[in-house]
Each structure stands twice: as structure tokens, then as C-alpha cells.
Short mmCIF file of C-alpha atoms in Angstrom, two decimals:
data_model
loop_
_atom_site.label_atom_id
_atom_site.label_comp_id
_atom_site.label_asym_id
_atom_site.label_seq_id
_atom_site.Cartn_x
_atom_site.Cartn_y
_atom_site.Cartn_z
CA MET A 1 -93.38 -10.39 -4.42
CA ALA A 2 -91.58 -9.68 -1.28
CA TYR A 3 -87.97 -9.85 -1.27
CA SER A 4 -85.85 -10.62 1.30
CA TYR A 5 -83.17 -7.13 2.36
CA GLN A 6 -79.62 -6.82 3.69
CA VAL A 7 -78.48 -2.83 4.95
CA THR A 8 -75.23 -2.53 3.24
CA VAL A 9 -72.31 0.16 4.85
CA ASP A 10 -69.37 1.44 4.01
CA SER A 11 -66.56 1.36 6.46
CA ALA A 12 -62.95 1.90 6.75
CA ASP A 13 -62.94 -1.24 9.81
CA PRO A 14 -66.37 -3.50 8.44
CA HIS A 15 -65.53 -5.79 11.77
CA THR A 16 -64.24 -3.51 14.22
CA GLN A 17 -67.54 -1.58 13.17
CA ALA A 18 -69.84 -5.49 13.15
CA VAL A 19 -68.62 -6.04 16.48
CA TRP A 20 -69.47 -2.93 18.41
CA TRP A 21 -72.97 -2.78 16.06
CA ALA A 22 -72.97 -5.96 17.36
CA ASP A 23 -72.43 -4.78 21.05
CA THR A 24 -75.13 -1.65 20.18
CA LEU A 25 -77.94 -4.32 19.02
CA GLY A 26 -78.18 -6.35 20.71
CA TRP A 27 -76.87 -8.77 17.59
CA ARG A 28 -73.86 -11.29 17.27
CA LEU A 29 -71.72 -11.63 14.14
CA GLU A 30 -72.70 -14.01 11.59
CA PRO A 31 -69.41 -16.62 12.87
CA THR A 32 -66.31 -16.69 10.03
CA ASP A 33 -65.79 -20.19 8.08
CA GLU A 34 -62.46 -20.65 7.72
CA ALA A 35 -62.31 -23.83 6.63
CA PHE A 36 -64.37 -21.67 3.58
CA ILE A 37 -62.13 -19.25 3.33
CA ARG A 38 -58.44 -21.37 3.48
CA ARG A 39 -60.15 -23.87 0.14
CA MET A 40 -61.48 -21.05 -1.51
CA ILE A 41 -57.32 -20.29 -1.13
CA ALA A 42 -56.09 -23.73 -1.93
CA GLU A 43 -58.28 -23.13 -5.14
CA GLY A 44 -56.82 -20.46 -6.34
CA GLN A 45 -60.73 -18.53 -6.26
CA ALA A 46 -58.53 -16.52 -3.43
CA ARG A 47 -55.79 -14.46 -2.18
CA GLU A 48 -54.76 -14.72 0.91
CA THR A 49 -53.93 -11.18 0.62
CA ASP A 50 -58.48 -11.42 0.11
CA THR A 51 -57.86 -12.27 4.56
CA ILE A 52 -57.09 -10.83 7.88
CA VAL A 53 -57.15 -12.48 10.69
CA PHE A 54 -58.97 -9.87 12.76
CA GLN A 55 -59.62 -11.50 17.12
CA GLY A 56 -57.47 -15.22 16.60
CA GLU A 57 -59.40 -15.88 13.48
CA LEU A 58 -59.75 -15.79 9.20
CA TRP A 59 -62.30 -13.14 7.69
CA TRP A 60 -62.55 -12.27 4.71
CA LYS A 61 -61.40 -8.89 3.96
CA GLU A 62 -63.70 -6.34 2.18
CA GLY A 63 -66.07 -7.80 5.27
CA ALA A 64 -68.09 -8.91 7.67
CA ALA A 65 -71.87 -8.60 9.53
CA ILE A 66 -73.99 -8.77 11.83
CA VAL A 67 -76.84 -10.83 12.14
CA HIS A 68 -79.98 -10.43 14.18
CA PRO A 69 -79.72 -13.43 18.13
CA ASP A 70 -82.33 -15.40 16.54
CA GLY A 71 -81.28 -16.05 13.22
CA PRO A 72 -81.97 -16.91 10.04
CA SER A 73 -83.43 -20.22 11.77
CA ALA A 74 -86.25 -18.54 14.06
CA GLY A 75 -87.38 -17.12 10.45
CA VAL A 76 -85.29 -14.08 11.56
CA GLY A 77 -83.28 -12.13 8.03
CA HIS A 78 -82.37 -8.80 9.60
CA ARG A 79 -78.51 -8.65 8.61
CA ILE A 80 -75.85 -5.28 8.17
CA LEU A 81 -72.77 -5.98 6.10
CA PHE A 82 -69.52 -3.48 6.61
CA GLN A 83 -68.37 -3.12 3.71
CA LEU A 84 -64.19 -2.27 3.64
CA VAL A 85 -64.27 0.81 1.19
CA PRO A 86 -61.02 2.91 0.55
CA GLU A 87 -62.19 6.30 0.66
CA PRO A 88 -63.68 8.20 4.44
CA LYS A 89 -67.61 9.75 4.85
CA SER A 90 -67.58 12.21 3.64
CA GLY A 91 -71.51 13.27 3.38
CA LYS A 92 -74.39 12.98 5.00
CA ALA A 93 -75.48 9.92 4.13
CA ARG A 94 -79.07 9.20 3.55
CA LEU A 95 -80.10 6.45 5.87
CA HIS A 96 -80.08 5.86 9.53
CA LEU A 97 -80.30 3.61 11.79
CA ASP A 98 -83.54 4.42 14.35
CA VAL A 99 -82.49 1.64 17.53
CA ARG A 100 -85.27 1.43 19.38
CA VAL A 101 -84.93 1.18 22.75
CA GLY A 102 -87.96 2.88 24.38
CA LYS A 103 -88.37 6.22 26.47
CA GLU A 104 -87.46 4.69 29.55
CA ASN A 105 -84.09 3.32 27.79
CA VAL A 106 -82.47 6.32 26.10
CA ALA A 107 -80.95 8.41 28.42
CA SER A 108 -78.19 5.73 29.54
CA THR A 109 -77.90 3.79 25.84
CA VAL A 110 -76.68 7.44 24.74
CA ALA A 111 -74.82 7.79 28.05
CA ALA A 112 -73.37 3.72 26.66
CA LEU A 113 -72.52 4.25 23.40
CA THR A 114 -71.23 7.57 23.98
CA GLU A 115 -68.75 6.00 26.35
CA ARG A 116 -68.16 3.08 23.39
CA GLY A 117 -67.33 6.04 20.66
CA ALA A 118 -70.11 6.92 19.26
CA ARG A 119 -70.77 11.20 19.04
CA GLU A 120 -73.80 13.00 20.18
CA LEU A 121 -74.73 15.58 17.31
CA PHE A 122 -78.34 16.55 18.49
CA ARG A 123 -81.59 16.21 19.87
CA GLY A 124 -85.01 16.57 18.01
CA ARG A 125 -88.68 16.38 19.30
CA GLN A 126 -92.17 16.21 16.69
CA GLY A 127 -94.85 16.14 18.31
CA PRO A 128 -94.86 13.12 21.30
CA HIS A 129 -91.65 11.89 19.63
CA ASP A 130 -88.33 12.00 20.34
CA TRP A 131 -85.18 10.91 19.57
CA ILE A 132 -81.67 11.78 19.74
CA THR A 133 -78.53 11.87 16.63
CA MET A 134 -75.57 9.94 16.94
CA THR A 135 -72.67 9.15 14.91
CA ASP A 136 -70.74 5.62 15.06
CA PRO A 137 -66.57 5.16 15.87
CA GLU A 138 -66.46 6.73 11.86
CA GLY A 139 -69.08 9.11 11.88
CA ASN A 140 -72.16 7.03 10.07
CA GLU A 141 -75.13 8.63 11.77
CA PHE A 142 -78.32 6.61 13.88
CA CYS A 143 -81.25 8.08 16.01
CA VAL A 144 -81.27 6.45 19.54
CA THR A 145 -85.25 6.78 20.32
#
């Protein structure tokens, strides 16, 4: 049996990170459900302190997710969750995303990402494959290929 999964990224500011990565990947924020959140508070299953107002909407404070633009209705179940953690990033991650933009788009993509707060770490090559390793605004590594 095959399983579905999501990628979860620890974050100091999950909502801002979700917006940054949605813009980077051409994905969209998973919508918030304010009515559900308010109902959970009214029923005593959550507290106001469990929420945050972000870009004028009520969200769970603990995280925000992005989803592929085609969404689950098209059979695309890809999801990345950014979850709030109290500690800062402390070392190199052993897992990262490769953002595949096509060889002809690498330079312009790297320039655009740098303008949006990413930082280039190094350039790599193995045989015919080139990549640029970067960090997002919170220091999480990813590669552009």
C-alpha cells in the first residue's frame, strides 16, 4: 500500500514563510476556515491565544500550509506545512527541496529569489547537472535547477 505525505518545515514565522514559498513555487496558501476556528473557540476546544490575525484573516497560530494550485480535486495531494517552533534553526538540514525551473530559467529565478530575501550559498555540478544551493529568508536550504 502506498501512503500520501506532506512535507513539514519548522519555522519561526510560518505564515510569512508560507506566503514566501507559495510565491516561489507558484502554489497557493491553503485557505483558513475562520468559522471553524471561531466554533472551536466557542466550544472551548481552542483559545483565542491559539490564533493569529494574518493579512486580515484569522488563522491558527501554529502553522500555515501551501498547496499545489491544481489542488486535491485534480488528484494532486502535494502540501507543505510550515509549523511554529520556538527554537531557531541550529544546523544544516538533512532534507531540502529542489526547485526545478529549467536550465534557461535558473539565472532569472535566482535573481528574483535573491531580491525576495533568499541567499545564494554555492553552485554545484555533477556530470551534466548544475544547481544553485540557496537559503530562504529563515535559512532553510533549497536548490534551484
